[in-house]
mmCIF file of C-alpha atoms and ligand atoms in Angstrom:
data_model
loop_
_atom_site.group_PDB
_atom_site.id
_atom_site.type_symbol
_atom_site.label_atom_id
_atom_site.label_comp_id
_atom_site.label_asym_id
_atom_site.label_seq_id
_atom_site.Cartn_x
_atom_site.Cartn_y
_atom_site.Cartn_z
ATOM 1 C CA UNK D 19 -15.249 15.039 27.597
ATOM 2 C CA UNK D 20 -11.457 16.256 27.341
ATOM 3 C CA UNK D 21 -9.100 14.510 24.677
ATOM 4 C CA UNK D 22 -6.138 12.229 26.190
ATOM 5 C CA UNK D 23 -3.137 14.105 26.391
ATOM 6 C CA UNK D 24 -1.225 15.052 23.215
ATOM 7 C CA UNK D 25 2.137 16.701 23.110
ATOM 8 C CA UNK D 26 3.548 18.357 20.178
ATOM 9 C CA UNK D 27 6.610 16.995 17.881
ATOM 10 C CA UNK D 28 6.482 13.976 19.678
ATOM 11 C CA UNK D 29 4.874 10.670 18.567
ATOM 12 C CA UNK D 30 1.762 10.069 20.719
ATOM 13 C CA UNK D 31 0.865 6.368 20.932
ATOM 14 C CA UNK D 32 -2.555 5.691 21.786
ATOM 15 C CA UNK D 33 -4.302 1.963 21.779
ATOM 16 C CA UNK D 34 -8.140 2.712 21.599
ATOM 17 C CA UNK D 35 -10.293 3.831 18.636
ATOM 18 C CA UNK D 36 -12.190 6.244 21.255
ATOM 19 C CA UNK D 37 -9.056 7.709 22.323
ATOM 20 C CA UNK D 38 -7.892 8.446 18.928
ATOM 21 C CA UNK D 39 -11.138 9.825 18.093
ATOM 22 C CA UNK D 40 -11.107 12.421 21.090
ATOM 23 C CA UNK D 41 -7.316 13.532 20.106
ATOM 24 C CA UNK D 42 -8.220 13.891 16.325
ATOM 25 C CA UNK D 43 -11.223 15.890 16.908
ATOM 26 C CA UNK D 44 -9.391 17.912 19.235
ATOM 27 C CA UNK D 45 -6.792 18.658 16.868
ATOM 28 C CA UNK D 46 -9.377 19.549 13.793
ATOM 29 C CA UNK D 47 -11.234 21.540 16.740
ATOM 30 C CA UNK D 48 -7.659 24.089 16.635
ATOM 31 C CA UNK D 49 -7.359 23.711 12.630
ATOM 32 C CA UNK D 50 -5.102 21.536 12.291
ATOM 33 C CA UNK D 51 -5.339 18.086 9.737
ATOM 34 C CA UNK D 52 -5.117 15.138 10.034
ATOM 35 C CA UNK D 53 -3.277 12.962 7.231
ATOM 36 C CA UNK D 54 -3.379 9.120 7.906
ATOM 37 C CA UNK D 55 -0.570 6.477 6.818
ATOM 38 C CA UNK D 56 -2.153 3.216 7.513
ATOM 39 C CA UNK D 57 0.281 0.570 7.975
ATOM 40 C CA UNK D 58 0.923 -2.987 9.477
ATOM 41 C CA UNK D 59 4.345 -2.142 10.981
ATOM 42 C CA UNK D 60 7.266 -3.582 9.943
ATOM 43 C CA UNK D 61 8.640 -0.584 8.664
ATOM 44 C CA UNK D 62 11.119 0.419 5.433
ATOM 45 C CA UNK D 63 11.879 3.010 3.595
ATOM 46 C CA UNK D 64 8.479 2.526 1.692
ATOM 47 C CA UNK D 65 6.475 3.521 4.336
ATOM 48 C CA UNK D 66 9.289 6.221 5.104
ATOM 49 C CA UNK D 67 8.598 7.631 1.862
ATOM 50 C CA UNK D 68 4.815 7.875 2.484
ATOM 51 C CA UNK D 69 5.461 9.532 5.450
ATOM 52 C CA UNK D 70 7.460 11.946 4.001
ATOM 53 C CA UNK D 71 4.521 12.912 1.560
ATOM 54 C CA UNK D 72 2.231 13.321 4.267
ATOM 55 C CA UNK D 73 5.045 15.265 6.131
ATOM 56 C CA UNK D 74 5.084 17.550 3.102
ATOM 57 C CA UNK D 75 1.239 18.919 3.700
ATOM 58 C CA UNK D 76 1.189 21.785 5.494
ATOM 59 C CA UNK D 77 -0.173 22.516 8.709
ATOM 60 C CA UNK D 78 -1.086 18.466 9.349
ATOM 61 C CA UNK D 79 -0.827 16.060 11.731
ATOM 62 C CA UNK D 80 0.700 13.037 10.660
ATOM 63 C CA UNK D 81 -0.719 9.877 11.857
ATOM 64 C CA UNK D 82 -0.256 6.485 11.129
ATOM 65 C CA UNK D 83 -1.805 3.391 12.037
ATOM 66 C CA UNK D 84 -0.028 -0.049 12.917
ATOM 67 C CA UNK D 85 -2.282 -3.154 12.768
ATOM 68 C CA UNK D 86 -1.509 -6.254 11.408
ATOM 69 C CA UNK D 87 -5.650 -6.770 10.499
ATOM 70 C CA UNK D 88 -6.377 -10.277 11.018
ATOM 71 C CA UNK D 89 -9.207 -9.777 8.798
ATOM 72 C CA UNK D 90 -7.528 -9.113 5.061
ATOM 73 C CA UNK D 91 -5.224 -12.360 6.124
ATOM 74 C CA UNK D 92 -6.110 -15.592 4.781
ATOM 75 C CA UNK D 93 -6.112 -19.513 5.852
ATOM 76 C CA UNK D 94 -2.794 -20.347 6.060
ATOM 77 C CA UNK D 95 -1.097 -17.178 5.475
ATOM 78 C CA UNK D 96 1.245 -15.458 7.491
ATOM 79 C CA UNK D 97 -0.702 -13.744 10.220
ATOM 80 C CA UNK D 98 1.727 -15.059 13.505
ATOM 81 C CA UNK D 99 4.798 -14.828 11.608
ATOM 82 C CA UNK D 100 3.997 -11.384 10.167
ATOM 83 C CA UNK D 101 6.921 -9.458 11.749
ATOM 84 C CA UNK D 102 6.119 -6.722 14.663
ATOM 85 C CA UNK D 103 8.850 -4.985 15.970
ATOM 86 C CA UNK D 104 7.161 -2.375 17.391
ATOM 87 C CA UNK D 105 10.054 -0.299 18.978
ATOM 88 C CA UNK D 106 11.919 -0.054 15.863
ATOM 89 C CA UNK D 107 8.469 0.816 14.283
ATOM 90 C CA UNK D 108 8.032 3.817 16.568
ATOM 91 C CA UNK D 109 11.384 5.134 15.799
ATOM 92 C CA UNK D 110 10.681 5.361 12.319
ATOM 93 C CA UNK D 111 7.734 7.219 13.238
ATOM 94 C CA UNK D 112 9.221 9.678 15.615
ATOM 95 C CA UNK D 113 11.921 10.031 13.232
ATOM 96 C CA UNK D 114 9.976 10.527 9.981
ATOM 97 C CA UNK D 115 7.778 13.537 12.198
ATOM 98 C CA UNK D 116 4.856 11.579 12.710
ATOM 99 C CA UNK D 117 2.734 12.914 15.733
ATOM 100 C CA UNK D 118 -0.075 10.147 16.090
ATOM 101 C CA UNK D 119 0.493 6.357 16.324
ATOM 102 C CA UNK D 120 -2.897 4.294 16.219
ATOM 103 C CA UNK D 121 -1.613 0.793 17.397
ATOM 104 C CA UNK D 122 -4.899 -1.379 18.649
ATOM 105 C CA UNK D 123 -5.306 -4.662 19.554
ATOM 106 C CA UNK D 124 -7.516 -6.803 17.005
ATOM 107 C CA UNK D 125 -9.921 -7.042 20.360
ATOM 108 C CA UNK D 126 -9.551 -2.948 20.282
ATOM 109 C CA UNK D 127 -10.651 -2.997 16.820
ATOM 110 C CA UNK D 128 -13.249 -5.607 15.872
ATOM 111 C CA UNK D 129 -14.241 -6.521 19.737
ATOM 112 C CA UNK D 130 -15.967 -10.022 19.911
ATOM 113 C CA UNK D 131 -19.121 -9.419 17.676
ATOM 114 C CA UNK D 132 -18.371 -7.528 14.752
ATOM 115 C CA UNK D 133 -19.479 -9.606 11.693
ATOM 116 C CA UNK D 134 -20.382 -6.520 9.306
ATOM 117 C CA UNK D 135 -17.344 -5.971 6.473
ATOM 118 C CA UNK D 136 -17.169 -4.482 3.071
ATOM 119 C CA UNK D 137 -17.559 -6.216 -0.234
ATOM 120 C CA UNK D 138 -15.423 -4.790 -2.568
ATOM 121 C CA UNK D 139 -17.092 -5.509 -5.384
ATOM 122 C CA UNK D 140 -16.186 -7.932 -8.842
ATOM 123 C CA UNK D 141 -12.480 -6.897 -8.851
ATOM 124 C CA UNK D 142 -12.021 -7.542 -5.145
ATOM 125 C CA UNK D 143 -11.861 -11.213 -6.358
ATOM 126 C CA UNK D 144 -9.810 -10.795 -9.319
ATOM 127 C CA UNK D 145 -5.635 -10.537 -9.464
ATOM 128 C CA UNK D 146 -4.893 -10.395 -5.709
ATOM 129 C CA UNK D 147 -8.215 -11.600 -5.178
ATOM 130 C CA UNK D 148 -8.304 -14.800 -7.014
ATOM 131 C CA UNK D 149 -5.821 -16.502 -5.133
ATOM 132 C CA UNK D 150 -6.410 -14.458 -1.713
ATOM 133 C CA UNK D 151 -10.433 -14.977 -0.864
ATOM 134 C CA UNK D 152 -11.340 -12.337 1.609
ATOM 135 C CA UNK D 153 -8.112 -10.400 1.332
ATOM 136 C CA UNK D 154 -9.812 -7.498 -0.445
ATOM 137 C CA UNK D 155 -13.150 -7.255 2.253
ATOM 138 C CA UNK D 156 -10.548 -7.340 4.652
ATOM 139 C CA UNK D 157 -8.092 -4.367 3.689
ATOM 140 C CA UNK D 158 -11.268 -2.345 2.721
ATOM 141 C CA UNK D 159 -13.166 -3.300 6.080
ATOM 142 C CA UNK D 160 -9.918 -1.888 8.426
ATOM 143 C CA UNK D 161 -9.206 1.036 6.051
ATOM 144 C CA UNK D 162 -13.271 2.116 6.482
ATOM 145 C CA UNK D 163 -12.926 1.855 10.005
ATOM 146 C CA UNK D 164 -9.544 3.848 10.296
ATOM 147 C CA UNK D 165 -11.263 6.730 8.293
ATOM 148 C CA UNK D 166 -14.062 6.820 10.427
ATOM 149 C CA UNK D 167 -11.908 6.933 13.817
ATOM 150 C CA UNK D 168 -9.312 9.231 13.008
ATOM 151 C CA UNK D 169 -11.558 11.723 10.106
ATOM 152 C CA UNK D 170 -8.372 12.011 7.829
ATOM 153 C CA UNK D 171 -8.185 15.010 5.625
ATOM 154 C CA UNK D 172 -5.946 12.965 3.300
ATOM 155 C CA UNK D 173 -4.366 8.826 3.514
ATOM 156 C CA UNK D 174 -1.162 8.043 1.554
ATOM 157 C CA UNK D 175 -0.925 4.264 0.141
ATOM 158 C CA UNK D 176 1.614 2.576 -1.758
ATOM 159 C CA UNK D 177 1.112 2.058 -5.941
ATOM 160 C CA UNK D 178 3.362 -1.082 -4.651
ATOM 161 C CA UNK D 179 -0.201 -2.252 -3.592
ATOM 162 C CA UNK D 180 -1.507 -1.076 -6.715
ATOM 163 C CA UNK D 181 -4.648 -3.264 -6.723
ATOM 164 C CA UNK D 182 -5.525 -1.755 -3.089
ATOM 165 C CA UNK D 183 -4.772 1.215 -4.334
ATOM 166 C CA UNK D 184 -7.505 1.142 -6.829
ATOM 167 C CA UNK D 185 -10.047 -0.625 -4.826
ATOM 168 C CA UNK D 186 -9.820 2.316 -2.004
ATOM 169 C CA UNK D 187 -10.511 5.155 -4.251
ATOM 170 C CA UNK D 188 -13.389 3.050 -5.530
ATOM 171 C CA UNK D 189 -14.701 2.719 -2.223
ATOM 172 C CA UNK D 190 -14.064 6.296 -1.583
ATOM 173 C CA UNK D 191 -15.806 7.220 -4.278
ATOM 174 C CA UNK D 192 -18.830 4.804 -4.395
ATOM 175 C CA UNK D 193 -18.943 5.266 -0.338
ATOM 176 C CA UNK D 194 -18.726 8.975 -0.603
ATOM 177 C CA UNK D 195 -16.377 8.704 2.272
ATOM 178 C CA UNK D 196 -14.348 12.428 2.439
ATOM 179 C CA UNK D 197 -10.987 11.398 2.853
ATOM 180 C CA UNK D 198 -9.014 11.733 -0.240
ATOM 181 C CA UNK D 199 -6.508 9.107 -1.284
ATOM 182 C CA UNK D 200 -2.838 9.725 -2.638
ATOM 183 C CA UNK D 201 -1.103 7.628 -4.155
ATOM 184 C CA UNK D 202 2.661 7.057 -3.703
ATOM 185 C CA UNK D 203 4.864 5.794 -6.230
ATOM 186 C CA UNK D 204 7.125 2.007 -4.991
ATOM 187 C CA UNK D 205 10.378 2.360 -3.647
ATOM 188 C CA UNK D 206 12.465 -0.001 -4.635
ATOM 189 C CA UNK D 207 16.432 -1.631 -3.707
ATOM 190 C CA UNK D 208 19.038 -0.711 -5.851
ATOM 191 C CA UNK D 209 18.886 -3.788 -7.630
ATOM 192 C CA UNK D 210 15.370 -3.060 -8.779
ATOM 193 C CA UNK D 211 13.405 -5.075 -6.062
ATOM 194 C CA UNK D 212 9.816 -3.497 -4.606
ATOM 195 C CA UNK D 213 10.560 -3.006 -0.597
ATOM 196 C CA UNK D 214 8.364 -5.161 1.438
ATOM 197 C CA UNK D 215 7.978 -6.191 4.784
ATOM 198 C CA UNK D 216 7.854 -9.767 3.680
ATOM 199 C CA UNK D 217 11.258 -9.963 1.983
ATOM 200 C CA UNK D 218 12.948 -10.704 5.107
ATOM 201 C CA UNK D 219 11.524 -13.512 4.946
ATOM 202 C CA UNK D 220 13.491 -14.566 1.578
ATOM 203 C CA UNK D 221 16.806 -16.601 1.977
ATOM 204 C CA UNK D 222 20.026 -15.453 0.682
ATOM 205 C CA UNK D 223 19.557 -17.404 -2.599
ATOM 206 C CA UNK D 224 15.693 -16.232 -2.844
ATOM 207 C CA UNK D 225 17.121 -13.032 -2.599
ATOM 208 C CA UNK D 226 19.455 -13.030 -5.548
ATOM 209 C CA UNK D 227 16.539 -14.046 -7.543
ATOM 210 C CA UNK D 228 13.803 -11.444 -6.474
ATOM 211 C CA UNK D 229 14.819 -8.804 -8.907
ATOM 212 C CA UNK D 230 13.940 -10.912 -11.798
ATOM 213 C CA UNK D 231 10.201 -9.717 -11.344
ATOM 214 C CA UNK D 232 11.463 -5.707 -11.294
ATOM 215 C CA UNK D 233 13.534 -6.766 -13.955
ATOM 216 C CA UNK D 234 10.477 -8.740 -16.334
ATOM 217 C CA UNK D 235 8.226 -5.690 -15.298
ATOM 218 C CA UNK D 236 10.709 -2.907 -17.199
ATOM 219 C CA UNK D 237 11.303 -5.521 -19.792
ATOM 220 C CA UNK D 238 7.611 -5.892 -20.574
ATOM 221 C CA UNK D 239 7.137 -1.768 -19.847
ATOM 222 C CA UNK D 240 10.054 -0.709 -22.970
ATOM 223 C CA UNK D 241 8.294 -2.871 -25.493
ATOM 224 C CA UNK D 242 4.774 -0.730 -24.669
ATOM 225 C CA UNK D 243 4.999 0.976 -28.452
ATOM 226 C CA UNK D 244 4.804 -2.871 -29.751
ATOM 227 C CA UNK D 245 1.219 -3.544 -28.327
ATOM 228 C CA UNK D 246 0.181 -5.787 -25.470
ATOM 229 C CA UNK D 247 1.238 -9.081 -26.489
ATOM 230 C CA UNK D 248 4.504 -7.850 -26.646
ATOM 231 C CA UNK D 249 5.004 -6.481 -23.347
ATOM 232 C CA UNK D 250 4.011 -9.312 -21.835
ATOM 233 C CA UNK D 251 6.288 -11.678 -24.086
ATOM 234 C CA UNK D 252 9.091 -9.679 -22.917
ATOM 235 C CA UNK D 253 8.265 -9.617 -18.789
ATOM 236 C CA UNK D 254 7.667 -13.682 -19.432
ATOM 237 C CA UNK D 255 10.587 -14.495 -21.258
ATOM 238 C CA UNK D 256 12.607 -12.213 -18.414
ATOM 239 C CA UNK D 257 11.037 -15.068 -15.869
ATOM 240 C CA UNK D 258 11.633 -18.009 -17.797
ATOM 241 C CA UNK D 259 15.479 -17.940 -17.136
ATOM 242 C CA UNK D 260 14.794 -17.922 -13.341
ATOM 243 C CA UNK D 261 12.795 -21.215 -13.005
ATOM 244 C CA UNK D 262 12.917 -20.557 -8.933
ATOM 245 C CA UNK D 263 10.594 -17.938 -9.848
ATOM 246 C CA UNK D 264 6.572 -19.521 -9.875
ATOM 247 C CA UNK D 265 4.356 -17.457 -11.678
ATOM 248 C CA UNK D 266 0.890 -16.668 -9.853
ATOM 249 C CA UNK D 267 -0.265 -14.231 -12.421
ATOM 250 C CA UNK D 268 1.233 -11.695 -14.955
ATOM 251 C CA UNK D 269 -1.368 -9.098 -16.521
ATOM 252 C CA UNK D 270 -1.494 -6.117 -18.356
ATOM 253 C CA UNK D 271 -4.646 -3.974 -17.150
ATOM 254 C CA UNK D 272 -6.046 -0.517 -17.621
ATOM 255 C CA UNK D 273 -4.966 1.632 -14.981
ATOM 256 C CA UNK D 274 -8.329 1.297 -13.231
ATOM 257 C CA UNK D 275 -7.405 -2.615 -13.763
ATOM 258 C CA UNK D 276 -10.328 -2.775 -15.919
ATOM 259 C CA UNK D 277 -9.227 -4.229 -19.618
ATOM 260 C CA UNK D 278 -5.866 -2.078 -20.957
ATOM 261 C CA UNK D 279 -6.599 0.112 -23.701
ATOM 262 C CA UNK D 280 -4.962 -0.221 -27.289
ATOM 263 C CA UNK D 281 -3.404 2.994 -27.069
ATOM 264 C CA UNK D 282 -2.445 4.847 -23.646
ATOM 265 C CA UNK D 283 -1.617 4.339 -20.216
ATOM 266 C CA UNK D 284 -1.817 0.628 -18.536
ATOM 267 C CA UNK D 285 -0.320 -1.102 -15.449
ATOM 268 C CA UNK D 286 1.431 -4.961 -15.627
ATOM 269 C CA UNK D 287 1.027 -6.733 -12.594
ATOM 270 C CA UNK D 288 3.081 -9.646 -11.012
ATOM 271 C CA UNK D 289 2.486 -12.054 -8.507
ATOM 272 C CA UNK D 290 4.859 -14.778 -8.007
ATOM 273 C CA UNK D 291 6.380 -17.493 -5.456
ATOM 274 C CA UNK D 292 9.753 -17.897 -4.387
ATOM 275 C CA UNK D 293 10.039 -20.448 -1.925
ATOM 276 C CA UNK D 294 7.504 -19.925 0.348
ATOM 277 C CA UNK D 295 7.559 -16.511 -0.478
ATOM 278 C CA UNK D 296 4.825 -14.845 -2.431
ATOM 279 C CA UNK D 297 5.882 -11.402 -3.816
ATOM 280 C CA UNK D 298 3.581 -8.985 -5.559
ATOM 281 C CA UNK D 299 4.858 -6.144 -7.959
ATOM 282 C CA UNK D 300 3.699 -4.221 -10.981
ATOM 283 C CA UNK D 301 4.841 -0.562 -13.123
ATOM 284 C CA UNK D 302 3.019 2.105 -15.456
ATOM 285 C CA UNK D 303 3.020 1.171 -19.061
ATOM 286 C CA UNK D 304 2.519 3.248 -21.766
ATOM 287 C CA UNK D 305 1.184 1.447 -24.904
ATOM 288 C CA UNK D 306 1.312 1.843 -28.942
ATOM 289 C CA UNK D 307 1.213 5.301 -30.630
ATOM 290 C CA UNK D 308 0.328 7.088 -26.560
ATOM 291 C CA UNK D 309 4.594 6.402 -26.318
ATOM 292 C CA UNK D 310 5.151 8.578 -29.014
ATOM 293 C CA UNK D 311 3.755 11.461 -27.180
ATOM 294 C CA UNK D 312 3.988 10.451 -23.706
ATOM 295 C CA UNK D 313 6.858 10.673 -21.503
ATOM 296 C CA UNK D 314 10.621 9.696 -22.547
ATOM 297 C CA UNK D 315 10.702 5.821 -21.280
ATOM 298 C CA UNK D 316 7.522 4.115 -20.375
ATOM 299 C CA UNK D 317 9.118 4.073 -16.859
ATOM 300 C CA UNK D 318 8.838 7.598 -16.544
ATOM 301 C CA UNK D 319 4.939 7.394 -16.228
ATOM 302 C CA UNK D 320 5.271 4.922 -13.272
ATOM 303 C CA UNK D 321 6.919 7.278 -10.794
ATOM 304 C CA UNK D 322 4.717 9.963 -11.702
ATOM 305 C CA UNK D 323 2.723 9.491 -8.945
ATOM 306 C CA UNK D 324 -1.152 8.991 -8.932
ATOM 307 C CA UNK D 325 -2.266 11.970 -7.486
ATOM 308 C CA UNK D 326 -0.677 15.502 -6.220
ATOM 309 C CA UNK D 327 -1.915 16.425 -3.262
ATOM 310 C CA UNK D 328 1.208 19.069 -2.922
ATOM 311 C CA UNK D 329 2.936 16.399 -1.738
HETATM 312 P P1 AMP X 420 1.866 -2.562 4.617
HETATM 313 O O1 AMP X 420 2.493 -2.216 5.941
HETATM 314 O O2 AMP X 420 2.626 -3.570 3.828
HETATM 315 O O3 AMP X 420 0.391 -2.851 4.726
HETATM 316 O O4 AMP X 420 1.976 -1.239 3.757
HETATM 317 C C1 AMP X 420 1.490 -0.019 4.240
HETATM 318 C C2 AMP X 420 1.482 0.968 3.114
HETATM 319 O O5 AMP X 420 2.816 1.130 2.627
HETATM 320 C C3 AMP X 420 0.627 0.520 1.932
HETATM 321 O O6 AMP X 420 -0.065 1.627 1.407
HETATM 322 C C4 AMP X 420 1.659 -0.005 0.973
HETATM 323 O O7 AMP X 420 1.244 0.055 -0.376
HETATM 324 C C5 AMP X 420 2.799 0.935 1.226
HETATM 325 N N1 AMP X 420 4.069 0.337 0.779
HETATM 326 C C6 AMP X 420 4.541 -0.890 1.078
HETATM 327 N N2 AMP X 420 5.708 -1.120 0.435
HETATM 328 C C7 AMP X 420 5.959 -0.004 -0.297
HETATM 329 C C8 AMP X 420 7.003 0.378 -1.190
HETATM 330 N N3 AMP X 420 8.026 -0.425 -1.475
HETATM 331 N N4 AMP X 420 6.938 1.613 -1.771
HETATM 332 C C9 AMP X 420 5.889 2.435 -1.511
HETATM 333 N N5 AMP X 420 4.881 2.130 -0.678
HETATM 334 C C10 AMP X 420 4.903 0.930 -0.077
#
C-alpha cells in the first residue's frame, strides 16, 4: 500500500493513526528517524525548546503530536476550556522545522470501544496522582499508543512535567518499548515562572503572584547543604508571604521520586492553586556534603538536562 503524500521541509498534517503509520514507515524505509514531540497544542516557547532538541538530531524527522487526550483529564477539569488554537500551533511547528504533525480526533484515537489503558503503577497515584485519579493511566495510555503509531527513534518531554517524566521511562523500561526518552530541562519567564499552556488562564493579579512558586523552589534548592528539612522550610516560608498562593503539595523526592537520599541529588516538587488555577513546578536539588562536590549552585544541576541524546 503506498504512504500518503509527504513533502520535504514542510509540515505535513495528517489526522489518522494509519496514515501516520504508512508515512513513518516510509520514511524509516529511506533511513531516515523519526523523533516524536508529543504535545496538546497550545504552544510556547517550552515546547519550542523541545523541538529544537529534536531539531538538533541528525538526519530525523521531527514529528509532533497535538491531542488534547481526553483520557489523562479528570472530572471537572479543564478538558473544553483547554485552549486549541491550532493555526498558531502549526506555525510554531513549521517554524521550529518540524516535518510531521499527528493531530487526531479523540474518535481517531480511542474509536468507540477502547476500554484497555495502562496502570502506571504505585507512584501513578502519588504527587500528581493523589489529587488527579486517572491522570497518570491516561498520559501513559496516549503516550503508548503514539509510540506504537509513529515507531519513534527518540521522544523529548518536559522535566516541567517531571513526574511524567519519570513515569514514561519507567514504562519504557518495564514495557521494553524501544523508543528512548529525553528529557528537557523547563523554560521559564524572566521572572522565574515555569511556561505553561494554562497560565493564560491566570488574571493579571494571579499573575504577579505565580513566581512565588519559582521563587520558594530556588529558595528551598540553596539551602540543599543544610539537609531536607531545611530546604523545604525555606520553599514554605517563600509561600507563606503570598497567602493567594494554596498549597496542594510541596515534597522533596529522590530523583526517581522514590524517598530523597541524605546525601546527593533530589527533586522538590510544587503543586499549588491560584484562583482557579492549579500550577505544577519543581527544580534539581543537591543535598548535604554531595554540594560540596557537585556543581557551583544547586541550580546548576537542574538545567543539566536528564539525558544527552546529542541534543
Ligand atoms: P503539554 O502540551 O503541556 O502536554 O506539554 C507537552 C510537552 O512539553 C511535555 O513534555 C511538557 O513537559 C513539555 N513542556 C511544557 N511546558 C514546558 C516548559 N515550560 N519547559 C519545558 N518543557 C515543557
Amino acid at each position: 500500500m503506498t504512504a500518503p503524500k509527504f513533502t520535504r521541509h514542510q509540515v505535513n498534517s495528517y489526522r489518522t493513526p494509519d496514515e501516520v503509520t504508512r508515512v513513518t514507515n516510509a520514511l524509516r524505509a529511506v533511513g531516515r528517524k523519526v523523533v516524536l514531540v508529543p504535545t496538546m497544542g497550545a504552544l510556547h516557547a517550552g515546547h519550542r525548546e523541545l523541538l529544537r532538541r529534536a531539531k538538533r538530531l541528525p538526519n530525523t524527522v521531527v514529528a509532533a503530536s497535538i491531542f488534547v487526550n481526553p483520557l489523562q483529564f479528570g472530572e471537572g477539569e479543564d478538558f473544553e476550556a483547554y485552549p486549541r488554537p491550532l493555526e498558531h500551533d502549526l506555525e510554531v511547528l513549521a517554524d521550529a522545522g518540524a516535518e510531521l504533525a499527528f493531530v487526531p480526533t479523540a474518535d481517531d484515537l480511542y474509536g468507540p470501544n477502547a476500554a484497555v489503558t495502562l496502570d502506571p503503577g504505585p507512584l501513578g497515584a502519588e504527587l500528581e496522582g493523589a489529587s488527579r485519579p486517572g491522570h497518570f493511566a491516561g498520559v501513559l495510555t496516549v503516550v503508548a499508543k503514539l509510540f506504537n503509531i509513529i515507531r519513534p527513534e527518540y521522544a523529548f518531554f518536559g522535566e516541567k512535567d517531571y513526574q511524567q517524566l519519570v513515569l514514561l521511562r519507567k514504562m519504557v523500561a518495564d514495557l521494553n518499548f524501544a523508543t528512548r526518552v529525553v528529557g528537557v530541562p523547563t523554560v521559564r519567564e524572566s521572572d522565574g515562572l515555569a511556561l505553561s499552556s494554562r497560565n493564560v488562564y491566570l488574571s493579571d493579579a494571579e499573575r504577579e503572584c505565580a513566581p512565588a512558586l519559582s521563587r520558594a523552589l530556588t529558595a528551598g534548592a540553596y539551602r540543599g547543604r543544610f539537609g531536607a528539612q531545611a530546604v523545604l522550610d525555606a520553599a514554605r516560608s517563600t509561600l507563606v508571604a503570598v497567602p493567594e498562593i494554596k498549597i496542594d503539595y510541596l515534597e522533596l523526592r529522590g530523583t526517581d521520586l522514590g524517598p530523597a537520599p541524605v546525601d546527593g541529588e533530589a527533586r522538590l516538587l510544587i503543586a499549588a492553586r491560584l484562583g482557579s488555577t492549579r500550577l505544577i513546578d519543581n527544580v534539581g536539588v543537591l543535598l548535604g556534603a554531595a554540594v560540596e562536590h557537585g556543581p557551583e549552585t544547586p541550580l546548576a544541576s537542574a538545567d543539566a538536562g536528564t539525558e544527552d541524546a546529542g541534543a
